[in-house]
Short mmCIF file of C-alpha atoms in Angstrom, two decimals:
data_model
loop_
_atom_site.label_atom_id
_atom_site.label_comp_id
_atom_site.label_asym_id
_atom_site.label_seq_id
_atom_site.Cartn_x
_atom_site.Cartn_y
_atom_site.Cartn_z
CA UNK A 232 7.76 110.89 -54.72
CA UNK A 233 7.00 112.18 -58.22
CA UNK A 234 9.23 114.87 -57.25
CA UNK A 235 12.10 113.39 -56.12
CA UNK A 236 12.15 110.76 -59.69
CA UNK A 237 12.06 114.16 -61.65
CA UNK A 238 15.40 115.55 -60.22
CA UNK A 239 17.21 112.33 -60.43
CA UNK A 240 16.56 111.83 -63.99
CA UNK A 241 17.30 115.59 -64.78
CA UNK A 242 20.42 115.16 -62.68
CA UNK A 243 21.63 111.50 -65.29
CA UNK A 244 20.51 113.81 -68.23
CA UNK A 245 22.55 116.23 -67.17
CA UNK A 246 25.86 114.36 -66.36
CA UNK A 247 25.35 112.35 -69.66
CA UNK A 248 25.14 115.42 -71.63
CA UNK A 249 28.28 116.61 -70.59
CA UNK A 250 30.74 117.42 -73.53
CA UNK A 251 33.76 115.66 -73.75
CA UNK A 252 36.69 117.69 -72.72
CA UNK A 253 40.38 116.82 -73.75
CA UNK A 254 42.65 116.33 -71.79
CA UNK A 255 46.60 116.65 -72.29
CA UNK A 256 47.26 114.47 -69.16
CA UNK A 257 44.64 111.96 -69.97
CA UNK A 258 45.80 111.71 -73.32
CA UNK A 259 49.30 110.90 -72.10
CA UNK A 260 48.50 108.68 -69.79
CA UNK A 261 46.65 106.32 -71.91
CA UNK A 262 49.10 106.85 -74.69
CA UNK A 263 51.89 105.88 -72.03
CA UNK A 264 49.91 102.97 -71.20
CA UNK A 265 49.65 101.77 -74.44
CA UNK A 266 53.28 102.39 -75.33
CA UNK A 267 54.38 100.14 -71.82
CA UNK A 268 51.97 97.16 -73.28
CA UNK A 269 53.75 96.89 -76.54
CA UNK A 270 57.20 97.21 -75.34
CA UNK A 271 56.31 94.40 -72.65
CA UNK A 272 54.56 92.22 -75.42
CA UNK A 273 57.41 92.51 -77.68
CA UNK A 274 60.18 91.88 -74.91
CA UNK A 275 58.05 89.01 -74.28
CA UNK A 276 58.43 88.00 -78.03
CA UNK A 277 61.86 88.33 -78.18
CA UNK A 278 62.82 86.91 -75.23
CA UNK A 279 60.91 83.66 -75.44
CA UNK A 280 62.96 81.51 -77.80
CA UNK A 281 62.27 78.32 -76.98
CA UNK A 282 64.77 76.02 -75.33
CA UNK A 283 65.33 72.82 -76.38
CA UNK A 284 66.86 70.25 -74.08
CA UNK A 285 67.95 66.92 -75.03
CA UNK A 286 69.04 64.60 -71.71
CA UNK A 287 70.78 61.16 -72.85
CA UNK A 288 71.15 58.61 -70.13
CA UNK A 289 72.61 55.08 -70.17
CA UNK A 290 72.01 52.33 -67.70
CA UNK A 291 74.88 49.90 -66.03
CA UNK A 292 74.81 47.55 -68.53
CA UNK A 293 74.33 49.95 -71.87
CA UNK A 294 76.03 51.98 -74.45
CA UNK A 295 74.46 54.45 -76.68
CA UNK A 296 75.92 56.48 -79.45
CA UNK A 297 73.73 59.22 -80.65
CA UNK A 298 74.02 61.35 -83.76
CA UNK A 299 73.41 65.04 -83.12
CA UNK A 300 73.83 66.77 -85.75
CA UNK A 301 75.16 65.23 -89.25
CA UNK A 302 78.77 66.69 -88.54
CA UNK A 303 78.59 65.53 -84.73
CA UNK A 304 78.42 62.06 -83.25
CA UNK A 305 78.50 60.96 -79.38
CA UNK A 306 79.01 57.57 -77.42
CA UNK A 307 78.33 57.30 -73.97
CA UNK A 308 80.12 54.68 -72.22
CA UNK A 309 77.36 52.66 -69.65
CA UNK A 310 76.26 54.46 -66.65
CA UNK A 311 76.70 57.55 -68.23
CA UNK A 312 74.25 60.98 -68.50
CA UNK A 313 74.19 64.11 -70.37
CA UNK A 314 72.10 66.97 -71.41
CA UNK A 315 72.33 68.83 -74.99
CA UNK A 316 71.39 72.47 -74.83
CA UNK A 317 70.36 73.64 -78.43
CA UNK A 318 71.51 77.11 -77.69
CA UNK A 319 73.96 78.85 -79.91
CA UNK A 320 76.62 77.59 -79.54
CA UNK A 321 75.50 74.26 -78.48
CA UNK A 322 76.25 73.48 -75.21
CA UNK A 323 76.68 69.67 -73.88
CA UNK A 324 76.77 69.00 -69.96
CA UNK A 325 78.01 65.97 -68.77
CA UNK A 326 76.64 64.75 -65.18
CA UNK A 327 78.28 61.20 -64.86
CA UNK A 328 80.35 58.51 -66.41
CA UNK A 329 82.24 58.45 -69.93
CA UNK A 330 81.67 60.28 -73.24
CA UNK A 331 83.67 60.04 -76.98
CA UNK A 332 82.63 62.85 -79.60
CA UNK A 333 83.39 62.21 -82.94
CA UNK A 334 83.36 65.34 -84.95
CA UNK A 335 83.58 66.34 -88.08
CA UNK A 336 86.71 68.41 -89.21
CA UNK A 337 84.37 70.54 -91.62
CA UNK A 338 81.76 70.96 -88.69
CA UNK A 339 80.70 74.00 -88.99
CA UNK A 340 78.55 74.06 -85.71
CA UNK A 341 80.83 74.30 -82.68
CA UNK A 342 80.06 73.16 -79.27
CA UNK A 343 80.88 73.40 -75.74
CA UNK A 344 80.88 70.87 -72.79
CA UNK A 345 80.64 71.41 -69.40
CA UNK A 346 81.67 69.69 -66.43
CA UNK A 347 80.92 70.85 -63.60
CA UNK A 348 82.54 74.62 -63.66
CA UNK A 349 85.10 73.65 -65.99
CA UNK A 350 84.22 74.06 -69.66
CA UNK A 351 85.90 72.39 -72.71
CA UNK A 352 85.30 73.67 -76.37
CA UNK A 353 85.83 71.76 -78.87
CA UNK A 354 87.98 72.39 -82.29
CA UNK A 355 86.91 69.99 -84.88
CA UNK A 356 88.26 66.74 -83.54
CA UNK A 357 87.60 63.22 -81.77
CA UNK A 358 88.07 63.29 -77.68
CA UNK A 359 87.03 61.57 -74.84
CA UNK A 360 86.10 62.44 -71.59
CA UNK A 361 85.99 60.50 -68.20
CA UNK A 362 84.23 61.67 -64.92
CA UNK A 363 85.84 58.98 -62.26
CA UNK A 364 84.29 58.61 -59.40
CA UNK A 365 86.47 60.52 -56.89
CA UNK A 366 85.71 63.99 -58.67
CA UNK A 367 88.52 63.95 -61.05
CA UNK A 368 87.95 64.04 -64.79
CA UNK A 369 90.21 63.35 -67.44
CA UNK A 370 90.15 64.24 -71.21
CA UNK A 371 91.64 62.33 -74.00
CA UNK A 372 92.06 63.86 -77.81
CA UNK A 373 92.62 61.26 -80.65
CA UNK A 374 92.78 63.96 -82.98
CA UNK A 375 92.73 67.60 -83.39
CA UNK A 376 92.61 70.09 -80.64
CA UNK A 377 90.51 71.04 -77.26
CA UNK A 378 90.21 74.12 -75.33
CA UNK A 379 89.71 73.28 -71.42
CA UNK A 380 88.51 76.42 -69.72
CA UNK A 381 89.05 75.92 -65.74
CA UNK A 382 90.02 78.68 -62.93
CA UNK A 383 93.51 78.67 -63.17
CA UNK A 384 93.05 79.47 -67.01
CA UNK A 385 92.61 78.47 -70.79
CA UNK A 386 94.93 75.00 -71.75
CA UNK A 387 95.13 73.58 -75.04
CA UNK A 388 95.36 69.58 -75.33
CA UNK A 389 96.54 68.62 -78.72
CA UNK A 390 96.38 65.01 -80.95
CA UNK A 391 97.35 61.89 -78.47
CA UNK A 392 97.72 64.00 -75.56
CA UNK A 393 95.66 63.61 -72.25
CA UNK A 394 95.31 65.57 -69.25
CA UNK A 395 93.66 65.51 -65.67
CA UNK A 396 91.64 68.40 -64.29
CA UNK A 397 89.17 69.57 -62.25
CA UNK A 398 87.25 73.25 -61.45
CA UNK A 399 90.36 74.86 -60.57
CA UNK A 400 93.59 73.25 -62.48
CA UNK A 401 94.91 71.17 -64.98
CA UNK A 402 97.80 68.16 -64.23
CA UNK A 403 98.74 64.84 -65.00
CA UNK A 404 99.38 65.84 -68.70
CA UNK A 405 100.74 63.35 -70.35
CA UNK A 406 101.56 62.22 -74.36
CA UNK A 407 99.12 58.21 -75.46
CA UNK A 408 98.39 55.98 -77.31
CA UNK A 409 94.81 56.29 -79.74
CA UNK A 410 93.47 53.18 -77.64
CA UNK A 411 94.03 55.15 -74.42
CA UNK A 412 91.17 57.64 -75.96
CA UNK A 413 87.94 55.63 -75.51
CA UNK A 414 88.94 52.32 -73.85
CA UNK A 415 85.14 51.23 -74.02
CA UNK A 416 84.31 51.71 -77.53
CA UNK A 417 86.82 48.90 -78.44
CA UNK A 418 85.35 46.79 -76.04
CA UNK A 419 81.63 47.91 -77.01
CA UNK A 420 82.76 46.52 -80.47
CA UNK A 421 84.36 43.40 -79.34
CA UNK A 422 81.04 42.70 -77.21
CA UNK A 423 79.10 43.56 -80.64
CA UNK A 424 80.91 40.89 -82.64
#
């Protein structure tokens, strides 16, 4: 038994006495390693901006008007929702009901809203726009200029214009009057008084 505990401990001696050989391949390998880690831990850096989502929802019987940045201001009509992406640019998704921006002609921030796959951009003005309940939607500018971005292609709607789209087109353009823009803000007020 004495034996047999000599040669084990001469063989752990031995393979803990070993010198320490280098190694090309090793050396790569670990290096490559290494190199894979950072490059994954700074992707992950980069990529992980935060995103910060804002949802604004009114009930039957409500109206809100929100401030969201100093140069931008928004009413929703009652029954209304929306979502504010704070990406660059900002990015404003309407799911239901009525909404009037009031911006700034100096804004320099510039926004986008989408509606469903259509997209409208906006170019320093006041608009409304409607979602009715039959799918249609319907944009209103009391001053300035919009940009509605749909399948068929790029329109512009001007000052006291207003126009009825959808994913695909654009029709029912038409010329209005400034009270045709956000009926429910003058009747918000009237409530008010």
């Amino acid at each position: 038994m004495s034996l047999q505990k000599s040669t084990d401990t001469a063989n752990t001696a031995d393979a803990s006495e070993k010198p320490f050989v280098f190694s090309w391949r090793r050396f790569i390998l670990h290096a490559s390693i290494l190199v894979i880690g950072l490059f994954l831990g700074w992707l992950t850096w980069y990529f992980s901006k935060p995103q910060s989502v804002r949802f604004y929802e009114t009930k039957v019987d409500e109206y809100l008007s929100v401030s969201v940045t100093p140069e931008i201001e928004i009413a929703l009509d009652a029954g209304s929702s929306i979502a504010i992406t704070d990406n660059q640019p900002m990015l404003i998704e309407l799911f239901k009901g009525n909404v009037y921006f009031n911006v700034n002609k100096n804004a320099i921030e510039k926004f986008r809203v989408k509606i469903g796959e259509a997209m409208v951009e906006d170019v320093g003005t006041r608009f409304s726009i409607r979602m009715n309940k039959n799918d249609g939607k319907v944009v209103s500018v009391a001053e300035g200029q919009i940009k509605i971005h749909v399948a068929t292609g790029t329109f512009m709607i001007s000052a006291l214009e207003q126009a009825h789209f959808d994913n695909f087109k654009l029709s029912g353009h038409r010329l209005i009057s400034e009270s045709e823009v956000a009926p429910w803000i003058a009747l918000q007020q009237a409530v008010s008084e």
